[in-house]
XYZ file of N, CA and C in Angstrom:
816
model
N -16.457 -0.737 5.985
C -15.897 0.198 7.145
C -15.917 1.715 6.571
N -16.727 2.097 7.687
C -15.820 3.599 7.540
C -15.329 4.339 8.833
N -14.183 4.593 7.885
C -12.890 5.277 9.228
C -12.737 6.536 8.232
N -12.292 7.322 9.408
C -11.952 9.136 8.798
C -10.615 8.773 8.680
N -10.547 9.257 7.287
C -8.889 9.270 6.659
C -8.219 9.824 7.474
N -8.845 11.292 8.276
C -7.421 11.720 9.160
C -6.894 10.799 10.509
N -7.659 9.692 10.688
C -7.438 8.945 11.574
C -6.235 7.934 11.263
N -6.720 7.401 9.281
C -5.981 6.408 9.071
C -4.258 7.295 8.914
N -4.729 8.276 8.268
C -3.480 9.094 8.041
C -2.413 9.276 9.118
N -2.854 9.928 9.906
C -2.277 10.275 11.251
C -1.683 9.433 12.068
N -2.467 7.742 11.993
C -1.164 6.615 12.887
C -0.345 6.578 11.816
N -0.260 6.763 10.572
C 0.868 6.205 10.062
C 1.739 7.393 10.012
N 1.068 8.700 9.909
C 2.353 9.639 10.245
C 3.170 9.663 11.327
N 2.084 9.553 12.147
C 3.090 9.197 13.939
C 4.439 8.456 13.732
N 3.969 7.090 12.879
C 5.009 6.133 13.159
C 6.373 6.623 12.105
N 5.957 7.529 10.896
C 7.270 7.810 10.382
C 7.863 8.720 10.987
N 7.017 9.534 11.631
C 8.114 10.995 12.327
C 8.991 10.119 13.269
N 8.344 9.046 14.144
C 9.440 8.838 15.363
C 10.299 7.775 14.809
N 10.047 7.154 13.724
C 11.159 6.503 12.968
C 12.851 7.006 12.506
N 12.146 8.637 11.846
C 12.758 9.570 11.383
C 13.609 9.966 12.823
N 13.073 10.879 13.921
C 13.462 11.037 15.220
C 14.284 9.947 15.789
N 14.157 9.163 15.815
C 15.210 8.005 16.771
C 16.249 7.541 16.243
N 16.343 8.379 14.868
C 17.641 7.808 14.187
C 18.774 8.150 15.059
N 20.064 7.177 15.588
C 21.568 7.653 16.148
C 22.058 8.556 15.775
N 22.900 9.284 16.208
C 23.485 10.170 15.480
C 24.631 9.869 14.162
N 25.153 8.615 14.425
C 26.136 8.416 13.429
C 25.249 8.019 11.898
N 24.105 7.138 12.501
C 23.759 7.159 11.048
C 22.593 8.455 10.444
N 22.082 9.569 11.587
C 21.794 10.572 11.224
C 22.725 11.460 10.308
N 23.816 11.102 10.775
C 24.959 11.839 9.864
C 25.056 11.736 8.700
N 25.001 10.377 8.409
C 25.682 9.754 7.011
C 24.716 9.916 6.437
N 23.325 9.116 6.565
C 21.722 9.213 5.791
C 21.519 10.847 5.322
N 22.045 11.501 6.190
C 21.099 12.901 6.382
C 19.408 12.528 7.039
N 19.584 12.256 7.738
C 18.039 11.845 7.920
C 17.150 12.743 9.107
N 16.048 13.044 8.933
C 15.391 13.843 9.659
C 13.845 14.123 9.792
N 13.252 13.834 10.746
C 12.059 14.432 10.500
C 11.080 15.389 11.165
N 10.499 16.132 10.387
C 9.760 17.357 10.719
C 8.302 17.456 10.843
N 7.995 18.542 11.428
C 6.070 18.630 11.343
C 6.202 19.702 10.788
N 5.331 19.903 9.772
C 4.801 20.968 8.907
C 3.509 21.078 8.132
N 2.580 22.088 8.494
C 1.282 22.526 8.258
C 0.488 21.021 8.003
N 0.353 20.630 9.258
C -0.258 19.746 9.924
C 0.356 18.197 9.352
N 0.693 17.834 8.494
C 1.454 16.283 8.178
C 3.264 16.442 8.744
N 3.634 15.529 8.333
C 5.040 14.961 8.788
C 5.970 15.004 7.332
N 7.192 15.429 7.460
C 7.996 15.132 6.574
C 9.087 14.738 6.753
N 9.572 13.430 6.005
C 10.584 12.458 6.873
C 11.654 12.833 5.600
N 13.170 13.285 5.788
C 13.472 13.661 4.260
C 14.661 12.834 4.884
N 15.922 12.379 3.690
C 16.674 11.306 3.978
C 17.678 12.103 2.786
N 18.691 12.701 3.286
C 19.810 13.437 1.521
C 20.212 12.325 1.116
N 20.760 10.867 1.978
C 21.249 10.138 1.387
C 20.578 8.609 1.474
N 19.648 8.636 0.958
C 18.528 7.603 0.960
C 18.999 6.342 -0.033
N 19.388 5.334 0.866
C 19.987 3.946 -0.116
C 19.284 3.040 -0.815
N 17.592 3.180 -0.592
C 16.485 2.669 -0.768
C 16.201 3.106 -2.130
N 15.788 5.109 -2.138
C 14.834 5.511 -2.840
C 13.324 5.223 -2.246
N 13.266 5.602 -0.749
C 12.416 5.005 -0.148
C 11.400 6.179 0.530
N 12.463 6.634 1.328
C 12.557 7.154 2.783
C 12.103 8.799 2.706
N 11.886 9.044 1.333
C 11.314 10.816 1.544
C 10.227 10.245 1.608
N 9.511 10.871 2.729
C 8.030 10.991 2.067
C 7.718 11.797 3.150
N 6.387 12.459 2.714
C 5.653 13.211 3.137
C 3.987 13.016 3.198
N 3.545 12.875 4.150
C 2.246 12.700 4.758
C 1.436 13.116 5.556
N 0.302 13.449 5.779
C -0.627 13.646 6.773
C -1.407 15.158 6.190
N -1.089 15.474 5.465
C -1.439 16.814 5.165
C -3.001 17.064 4.971
N -3.975 18.650 4.732
C -5.165 18.140 4.407
C -6.355 18.466 5.361
N -5.460 17.922 6.583
C -6.660 17.851 7.728
C -6.817 19.010 8.428
N -5.624 19.346 8.724
C -5.632 20.803 9.944
C -5.906 22.244 8.973
N -5.932 22.282 7.844
C -5.862 22.954 6.778
C -5.689 22.542 5.598
N -6.097 23.477 4.527
C -6.336 22.773 2.846
C -5.101 22.343 2.395
N -4.985 21.565 1.211
C -3.575 21.794 0.342
C -3.649 22.707 -0.767
N -2.720 23.250 -0.128
C -2.619 24.599 -1.524
C -1.313 24.374 -2.046
N -1.120 25.279 -3.406
C 0.219 25.237 -3.712
C 1.372 26.035 -2.949
N 1.068 26.819 -1.840
C 1.602 27.246 -0.811
C 2.491 25.944 -0.044
N 1.299 25.248 0.318
C 1.581 23.900 1.472
C 2.737 22.955 0.657
N 2.656 22.768 -0.494
C 3.054 21.816 -1.467
C 4.525 22.666 -1.714
N 4.619 23.921 -1.942
C 5.921 24.315 -1.871
C 6.845 24.254 -1.005
N 5.850 24.821 0.548
C 6.779 24.439 1.487
C 7.545 23.202 1.764
N 6.493 22.336 1.338
C 7.038 20.659 1.834
C 8.344 20.583 1.008
N 8.079 21.285 -0.529
C 9.296 20.998 -1.406
C 10.222 21.769 -1.407
N 10.511 23.051 -0.366
C 11.388 23.567 0.113
C 12.481 23.053 0.780
N 11.346 22.332 1.828
C 11.995 21.627 2.975
C 13.079 20.550 2.181
N 12.723 19.869 1.340
C 13.308 18.892 0.792
C 14.823 19.490 0.205
N 14.168 20.330 -0.606
C 15.517 21.052 -1.359
C 16.738 21.281 -0.164
N 15.952 22.165 0.763
C 17.007 22.597 1.903
C 17.713 21.498 2.671
N 17.404 20.352 2.369
C 17.841 19.195 3.322
C 18.876 18.371 2.202
N 18.715 18.778 0.831
C 19.546 17.928 -0.081
C 18.972 16.459 -0.720
N 17.901 16.570 -0.064
C 16.900 15.330 -0.532
C 17.098 15.237 -2.422
N 17.391 14.045 -3.072
C 17.328 13.935 -4.258
C 15.746 13.704 -4.835
N 15.154 13.336 -4.161
C 13.693 13.211 -4.670
C 12.797 12.851 -3.074
N 11.376 12.905 -3.642
C 10.594 12.660 -2.728
C 8.914 12.583 -3.195
N 8.486 11.503 -2.154
C 7.055 11.065 -2.574
C 6.014 11.645 -1.721
N 5.055 12.554 -2.093
C 3.936 13.108 -1.622
C 2.971 11.721 -1.364
N 2.296 11.707 -0.504
C 1.199 10.545 -0.189
C -0.059 11.760 0.467
N -1.200 11.910 -0.357
C -2.260 12.682 0.189
C -3.679 11.899 -0.203
N -4.298 11.695 0.776
C -5.765 10.889 0.878
C -6.361 11.540 0.107
N -7.374 10.901 -0.970
C -7.989 11.383 -1.995
C -8.715 12.667 -1.546
N -9.371 12.575 -0.330
C -10.466 13.529 0.017
C -9.787 14.656 0.259
N -8.205 14.598 0.882
C -7.979 16.173 0.789
C -7.432 17.194 -0.793
N -7.311 15.917 -1.758
C -6.843 17.120 -2.761
C -7.988 17.726 -2.913
N -7.381 19.366 -3.295
C -8.264 20.276 -3.901
C -8.861 20.313 -5.341
N -9.740 21.204 -6.011
C -10.205 20.823 -7.187
C -9.260 21.562 -8.350
N -8.516 22.088 -7.687
C -7.022 22.615 -8.485
C -5.530 21.793 -8.482
N -5.860 20.560 -8.098
C -4.785 19.624 -7.460
C -4.013 19.405 -8.764
N -5.003 19.061 -9.803
C -3.841 18.602 -11.376
C -3.103 20.361 -11.542
N -3.431 21.793 -11.464
C -2.518 22.536 -11.554
C -1.272 22.539 -10.526
N -1.926 22.461 -9.329
C -0.887 22.712 -8.442
C 0.195 21.794 -8.496
N -0.075 20.312 -8.423
C 0.975 19.426 -9.417
C 1.389 19.705 -10.384
N 1.466 19.802 -11.498
C 2.061 20.244 -12.841
C 2.848 21.713 -12.254
N 2.509 22.507 -11.602
C 3.178 23.849 -11.439
C 4.515 23.331 -10.672
N 4.285 22.298 -9.450
C 5.536 21.953 -8.552
C 6.214 20.313 -9.304
N 5.714 20.166 -10.797
C 6.509 18.969 -11.184
C 6.202 17.720 -10.467
N 5.178 17.419 -9.601
C 4.823 16.491 -9.129
C 4.061 15.124 -10.356
N 5.069 13.970 -10.162
C 4.050 13.295 -11.145
C 3.672 11.812 -10.252
N 2.472 11.332 -11.134
C 1.422 10.361 -10.395
C 2.583 9.163 -10.375
N 2.510 8.131 -9.295
C 2.953 6.914 -9.518
C 1.980 5.683 -8.947
N 2.565 4.666 -8.775
C 1.523 3.515 -8.701
C 0.733 3.830 -7.367
N -0.691 3.861 -7.276
C -0.903 4.024 -5.770
C -1.272 2.922 -4.719
N -0.922 3.267 -3.621
C -1.272 1.977 -2.605
C -2.621 2.246 -2.005
N -3.384 1.126 -1.520
C -4.099 0.542 -0.826
C -4.432 1.149 0.831
N -4.908 1.826 1.139
C -5.100 2.175 2.735
C -5.932 0.819 3.483
N -5.671 0.066 4.605
C -6.864 -0.736 5.071
C -7.089 -1.076 6.456
N -8.029 -0.954 6.490
C -8.470 -0.853 8.521
C -8.851 -2.002 8.570
N -8.747 -2.568 9.944
C -9.649 -3.795 10.729
C -9.953 -2.991 12.018
N -11.187 -3.330 12.136
C -11.701 -3.373 14.032
C -11.247 -4.401 14.733
N -10.986 -3.644 15.779
C -10.118 -4.854 16.585
C -11.072 -5.331 18.088
N -12.039 -5.406 17.922
C -13.361 -5.664 18.887
C -13.339 -7.050 18.916
N -13.131 -7.551 18.113
C -13.121 -9.326 18.160
C -11.572 -9.492 17.427
N -10.750 -10.657 17.775
C -9.786 -10.750 17.017
C -9.106 -12.398 17.141
N -8.874 -12.742 16.436
C -8.592 -14.147 16.380
C -7.326 -14.750 17.477
N -7.183 -15.595 18.218
C -5.824 -15.839 19.001
C -4.702 -16.011 17.892
N -3.729 -15.680 18.272
C -2.182 -15.858 17.713
C -2.489 -17.744 17.074
N -1.576 -17.671 15.806
C -1.891 -18.820 15.021
C -0.592 -19.861 16.254
N -0.640 -21.297 16.467
C 0.502 -22.147 17.175
C 1.696 -21.834 16.265
N 1.519 -21.886 15.271
C 2.927 -22.254 14.343
C 2.638 -21.883 12.637
N 3.756 -20.975 12.240
C 5.095 -21.146 12.852
C 5.085 -20.102 14.155
N 5.697 -20.183 15.309
C 5.959 -19.458 16.090
C 6.223 -18.198 15.989
N 5.950 -16.852 16.544
C 6.039 -15.566 16.625
C 7.118 -15.354 17.811
N 7.636 -14.549 17.661
C 8.824 -14.269 19.087
C 8.827 -12.641 18.890
N 8.581 -12.212 20.199
C 8.529 -10.802 20.351
C 10.162 -10.056 20.281
N 10.524 -8.972 19.820
C 12.115 -9.025 19.706
C 12.231 -7.979 20.858
N 13.574 -8.595 21.263
C 14.044 -7.339 22.350
C 15.301 -6.728 22.100
N 16.151 -5.983 22.726
C 17.170 -5.744 22.605
C 18.360 -6.542 21.982
N 18.231 -7.673 22.044
C 19.481 -8.646 22.540
C 18.807 -9.151 20.878
N 18.109 -8.987 19.880
C 17.838 -9.762 18.568
C 17.180 -8.329 17.754
N 17.068 -7.067 17.954
C 16.986 -5.868 17.527
C 17.762 -6.129 16.023
N 18.967 -5.843 16.325
C 19.881 -5.952 15.074
C 19.816 -7.158 13.371
N 19.325 -8.445 14.693
C 18.817 -9.348 13.403
C 17.389 -9.447 12.721
N 16.676 -8.665 13.325
C 15.054 -8.118 12.884
C 15.560 -6.976 11.874
N 16.068 -5.969 12.231
C 16.590 -5.341 11.327
C 17.465 -5.482 9.721
N 18.314 -6.204 10.244
C 18.858 -6.906 8.803
C 17.878 -7.690 7.872
N 17.164 -8.487 8.562
C 16.275 -9.640 7.961
C 14.957 -8.829 6.856
N 14.607 -7.622 7.792
C 13.860 -6.612 7.197
C 14.026 -5.845 6.264
N 15.188 -5.512 6.127
C 15.576 -4.739 4.769
C 16.407 -5.303 4.246
N 16.813 -6.762 4.143
C 16.849 -7.839 3.234
C 16.235 -8.285 2.707
N 15.134 -8.095 3.361
C 13.841 -8.983 2.859
C 13.166 -8.117 1.885
N 13.056 -6.793 1.729
C 12.627 -5.628 1.268
C 13.568 -5.239 -0.185
N 14.869 -5.925 0.084
C 15.547 -5.690 -0.628
C 16.451 -4.401 -0.927
N 16.406 -3.941 0.242
C 17.065 -2.481 0.519
C 18.248 -3.139 1.386
N 19.355 -2.045 1.077
C 20.722 -1.967 1.933
C 20.844 -1.939 3.304
N 21.521 -2.371 3.857
C 21.817 -2.495 5.189
C 22.692 -1.243 5.512
N 23.729 -1.432 6.356
C 24.172 -0.455 6.718
C 23.986 0.663 7.925
N 24.198 1.926 7.723
C 23.555 2.855 8.505
C 22.522 2.822 8.387
N 21.371 2.570 7.343
C 19.951 2.407 7.655
C 19.540 1.254 8.629
N 20.182 0.117 8.753
C 19.666 -1.346 9.743
C 20.330 -0.449 10.981
N 21.320 0.525 11.208
C 21.197 1.241 12.557
C 20.058 1.814 13.128
N 19.609 2.818 12.117
C 18.123 3.663 12.257
C 17.018 2.364 12.836
N 16.569 1.027 12.047
C 15.600 -0.144 12.439
C 16.346 -0.569 13.511
N 17.525 -0.678 14.091
C 17.661 -1.050 15.340
C 16.919 -0.335 16.369
N 17.427 0.966 16.379
C 17.064 1.493 17.386
C 15.652 2.014 17.359
N 14.829 1.785 16.181
C 13.360 1.995 16.189
C 12.536 0.738 16.721
N 13.513 -0.254 16.811
C 12.974 -1.574 17.054
C 12.840 -1.715 18.749
N 13.299 -0.964 19.253
C 13.180 -0.490 20.706
C 12.368 0.765 21.124
N 11.852 1.570 20.443
C 10.723 2.326 20.614
C 9.645 1.589 21.676
N 9.668 2.586 22.582
C 8.374 2.246 23.468
C 6.878 1.808 22.876
N 6.814 2.419 21.615
C 5.442 2.493 21.046
C 5.608 1.565 19.593
N 6.990 0.945 19.932
C 7.136 0.313 18.475
C 7.080 -1.167 19.157
N 6.616 -2.343 18.150
C 6.526 -3.859 18.535
C 7.041 -4.356 17.308
N 8.359 -5.080 17.346
C 9.022 -5.931 16.416
C 8.783 -7.510 16.419
N 8.684 -8.111 15.076
C 8.442 -9.734 15.863
C 9.482 -10.491 14.567
N 9.650 -11.504 15.024
C 10.630 -12.592 13.961
C 10.139 -13.937 13.696
N 9.988 -14.541 13.090
C 10.328 -16.025 13.353
C 10.996 -16.831 12.505
N 11.317 -17.838 13.071
C 12.649 -18.623 13.321
C 12.273 -19.956 12.185
N 13.087 -20.381 11.746
C 13.039 -21.666 11.374
C 14.648 -22.241 11.538
N 14.575 -23.507 12.281
C 16.066 -23.910 12.617
C 17.010 -23.106 13.311
N 16.362 -22.051 14.043
C 17.080 -21.075 14.921
C 17.211 -19.775 13.852
N 17.255 -19.977 12.636
C 17.578 -18.877 11.681
C 16.197 -17.338 11.573
N 16.612 -16.729 11.325
C 14.848 -15.817 10.976
C 15.138 -15.433 9.792
N 13.449 -15.947 9.116
C 13.471 -16.018 8.252
C 12.494 -15.032 8.068
N 11.323 -14.458 8.803
C 10.449 -13.618 8.351
C 10.567 -12.428 9.794
N 10.421 -11.220 9.089
C 10.156 -10.305 10.188
C 9.455 -8.883 9.991
N 8.748 -8.561 10.926
C 7.504 -7.588 10.924
C 7.455 -6.628 12.325
N 6.278 -5.410 11.731
C 6.562 -4.481 13.175
C 5.342 -3.739 13.096
N 4.929 -3.054 14.094
C 3.800 -2.286 14.059
C 4.045 -0.970 15.426
N 3.405 -0.317 14.783
C 3.297 1.348 15.810
C 2.166 1.745 16.449
N 2.436 1.433 17.855
C 1.124 1.382 18.705
C 1.004 3.255 19.100
N -0.325 3.628 18.779
C -0.407 4.947 19.026
C -1.666 5.268 19.664
N -1.789 5.241 21.209
C -3.526 5.262 21.485
C -4.182 4.725 21.177
N -5.316 4.743 20.661
C -6.631 3.605 20.364
C -6.440 3.078 18.652
N -4.748 3.609 17.883
C -4.803 2.844 16.993
C -3.446 2.545 16.951
N -3.141 0.834 15.812
C -2.083 0.838 15.518
C -2.184 0.744 13.915
N -0.564 0.786 13.715
C -0.082 0.651 12.106
C 0.520 -0.423 11.774
N 0.351 -1.209 11.339
C 1.295 -2.186 10.605
C 2.843 -1.517 10.081
N 3.900 -2.043 10.355
C 5.469 -1.529 9.387
C 6.089 -2.448 8.758
N 5.486 -2.632 8.034
C 6.086 -3.981 7.230
C 6.279 -5.663 7.664
N 6.037 -6.199 6.974
C 6.195 -7.811 6.994
C 7.124 -8.862 5.922
N 8.228 -8.806 5.876
C 9.169 -9.575 5.009
C 9.917 -10.864 5.184
N 9.511 -11.764 4.136
C 10.146 -13.340 4.655
C 11.125 -13.627 3.396
N 12.231 -13.934 3.620
C 13.299 -14.482 2.943
C 12.491 -15.018 1.740
N 13.244 -15.518 0.675
C 12.634 -16.025 -0.554
C 12.123 -17.516 -0.497
N 13.481 -18.243 0.271
C 13.158 -19.621 0.222
C 11.651 -20.267 1.196
N 11.860 -18.774 2.262
C 10.654 -19.515 3.316
C 9.560 -19.000 3.014
N 9.295 -18.217 1.477
C 7.717 -17.603 1.501
C 6.898 -18.790 0.746
N 5.440 -18.579 1.047
C 4.388 -19.564 1.402
C 4.309 -20.314 2.276
N 4.749 -20.089 3.294
C 4.651 -21.143 4.414
C 4.056 -20.593 5.863
N 3.123 -19.498 5.377
C 2.170 -18.858 6.619
C 2.693 -17.863 7.473
N 4.426 -17.502 7.005
C 4.790 -16.675 7.462
C 3.990 -15.441 8.093
N 3.514 -14.796 6.796
C 2.626 -13.227 6.776
C 1.453 -13.196 7.523
N 0.766 -14.629 7.557
C -0.581 -15.096 8.156
C -0.126 -14.927 9.522
N 0.786 -15.669 10.165
C 1.048 -15.894 11.503
C 1.234 -14.326 12.078
N 1.893 -13.400 11.559
C 2.605 -12.242 12.120
C 1.404 -11.920 11.963
N 0.335 -11.455 10.578
C -0.949 -11.091 10.930
C -1.745 -11.104 12.061
N -1.630 -12.395 12.656
C -2.587 -12.841 13.378
C -2.148 -11.893 15.250
N -0.653 -12.308 15.146
C 0.154 -12.007 16.267
C -0.130 -10.564 16.398
N -0.007 -9.644 15.585
C 0.085 -8.321 15.727
C -1.538 -7.754 15.905
N -2.440 -8.237 15.622
C -3.935 -7.795 15.758
C -4.022 -8.490 17.261
N -3.504 -9.571 17.750
C -3.637 -9.936 19.107
C -2.949 -9.027 20.052
N -1.641 -8.542 19.463
C -0.945 -7.344 20.939
C -1.793 -6.178 20.566
N -2.380 -5.807 19.150
C -2.419 -4.557 19.208
C -3.918 -4.686 20.381
N -4.657 -5.423 20.227
C -6.250 -5.483 20.796
C -5.588 -5.411 22.577
N -4.466 -6.021 22.544
C -3.999 -5.945 23.884
C -3.692 -5.434 24.825
N -3.255 -3.851 23.829
C -2.559 -2.491 24.057
C -3.457 -1.613 24.158
N -4.439 -2.036 23.692
C -5.948 -1.136 23.695
C -6.610 -0.645 22.755
N -5.628 -1.021 21.557
C -6.303 -0.094 20.451
C -7.620 -0.822 19.983
N -8.028 0.120 19.188
C -9.696 -0.194 18.734
C -9.826 -0.465 17.100
N -8.655 0.064 16.175
C -8.242 -0.053 14.896
C -7.309 -0.033 14.692
N -6.391 -0.812 13.989
C -5.429 -1.524 13.032
C -5.214 -0.882 11.537
N -4.290 -0.314 11.097
C -4.170 0.222 9.983
C -2.820 -0.305 9.140
N -2.835 -0.767 7.831
C -2.412 -0.910 6.994
C -2.254 -0.671 5.851
N -1.030 -0.583 5.030
C -1.113 -0.344 3.103
C -0.105 -0.942 2.348
N -0.108 -1.154 1.240
C 0.049 -2.365 0.269
C -0.073 -1.736 -0.925
N 0.779 -1.853 -2.080
C 0.594 -1.658 -3.558
C -0.879 -1.615 -3.900
N -1.448 -1.124 -4.731
C -3.050 -1.718 -4.999
C -2.806 -2.288 -5.990
N -3.635 -3.377 -6.109
C -3.746 -4.658 -7.222
C -4.379 -3.996 -9.103
N -3.068 -3.798 -9.407
C -3.542 -3.340 -10.818
C -4.243 -4.621 -11.578
N -5.096 -4.542 -12.973
C -5.335 -5.510 -13.354
C -4.183 -6.509 -14.065
N -4.563 -7.818 -13.650
C -3.826 -8.963 -14.382
C -2.960 -9.256 -13.090
N -2.982 -8.390 -12.020
C -1.799 -8.671 -11.047
C -2.241 -9.408 -9.750
N -1.293 -9.823 -8.598
C -2.293 -10.342 -7.539
C -1.062 -10.318 -6.429
N -1.746 -9.529 -5.844
C -0.857 -8.915 -4.251
C -1.295 -9.870 -3.566
N -0.457 -10.865 -2.934
C -0.523 -11.735 -2.030
C -0.785 -11.277 -0.638
N 0.322 -10.126 -0.374
C 0.264 -9.358 1.008
C -1.586 -9.092 0.741
N -1.663 -8.549 -0.091
C -3.252 -7.460 0.055
C -4.046 -8.715 0.262
N -4.160 -9.768 -0.508
C -4.971 -10.821 0.258
C -5.247 -11.174 1.528
N -3.696 -11.412 1.989
C -3.881 -12.245 3.162
C -4.403 -11.244 4.281
N -4.093 -9.643 3.895
C -4.668 -9.029 4.959
C -6.241 -8.980 4.707
N -6.876 -8.967 3.420
C -8.204 -9.402 3.501
C -8.853 -10.591 4.565
N -8.102 -11.570 3.916
C -8.469 -12.868 4.711
C -8.414 -12.803 6.305
N -7.679 -11.468 6.943
C -7.334 -11.538 8.232
C -7.924 -10.240 8.663
N -9.415 -10.024 7.881
C -10.232 -8.898 8.445
C -10.005 -7.808 8.187
N -9.046 -7.584 7.242
C -8.680 -5.959 7.332
C -9.777 -5.349 5.432
N -10.154 -4.510 5.877
C -11.049 -3.852 4.756
C -10.358 -2.602 4.210
N -10.274 -2.494 2.639
C -9.729 -1.554 1.985
C -11.045 -0.163 2.273
N -10.015 0.879 2.520
C -10.917 2.000 2.682
C -10.969 3.225 2.026
N -9.577 3.118 1.079
C -9.144 4.054 -0.090
C -7.978 3.845 -0.904
N -7.514 4.092 -1.724
C -6.528 4.001 -2.592
C -5.786 5.783 -2.621
N -4.398 5.493 -2.192
C -3.916 6.890 -2.374
C -2.748 6.868 -3.377
N -2.457 7.703 -3.810
C -2.134 8.158 -4.896
C -0.489 8.699 -4.653
N 0.629 8.207 -5.035
C 1.771 8.927 -4.357
C 2.498 9.567 -5.602
N 2.675 10.923 -5.349
C 3.022 11.877 -5.775
C 4.452 12.247 -5.860
N 5.420 11.545 -7.114
C 7.055 12.002 -6.779
C 7.563 13.337 -7.239
N 8.408 14.152 -6.371
C 9.046 15.180 -6.792
C 10.314 14.885 -7.051
N 11.193 15.286 -8.145
C 12.591 14.999 -8.490
C 13.179 16.557 -8.431
N 14.488 16.540 -7.611
C 15.113 17.929 -7.356
C 15.714 17.980 -8.902
N 15.991 19.121 -9.496
C 16.638 19.260 -10.396
C 18.069 18.733 -10.429
N 18.344 18.751 -11.437
C 20.042 18.235 -11.510
C 20.596 19.184 -11.098
N 21.906 19.427 -10.682
C 23.082 20.096 -10.267
C 23.444 20.938 -10.953
């Protein structure tokens, strides 16, 4: 499957920007969360990131080249916001010939890559009848946020407040699976025009291996197609030698095709 990396990266960047932009005032102040557009990409900063995950910058290299000056601007923004660290995610096609020199000059270290996946939505299977997937509304958004964070081992608190508000974003879809009335699997999806971007799927450990992720994939494929999307994107950790990434294999079984691996480049602020 041939997909323009610009479309792949833009889909993810749009969702990331809206996630930070919708943060309620209380959580925004406590976490120090902000979204910014810079150099054709998106920068999400979180001064007090309780999960060491949310300081991310991506979508660069399409409106203009990736240069030492651009990377410097991104890192200066993080410094100005008091972020302790950040990860820059750049599609392999936008890395310039002198990237090794640029990243060394700015102290960026390579981390585990992610694999970006895409699926055409011209034909999608119907949702699975079991386990039943429910769409999250305002009355269940807090349940969804709590479960998604716990499923990924992230603390709740003000981060759950951001997630709860994001669940009600007009372009976001949130989903739950319950067992005996209790939520056990949570997933999300951001819809942007002709593309959709999966936004996590987490199942509490005692309930893993019972088809929750497959059901969530089928439900989101159907909803994305119904919303008029032509392509849906996702990502997960790249499978290293000797490893088995269940999420990656579930996505492939659902028709997703890997389109490229994207390195993560970590920046660490200088000690105070």
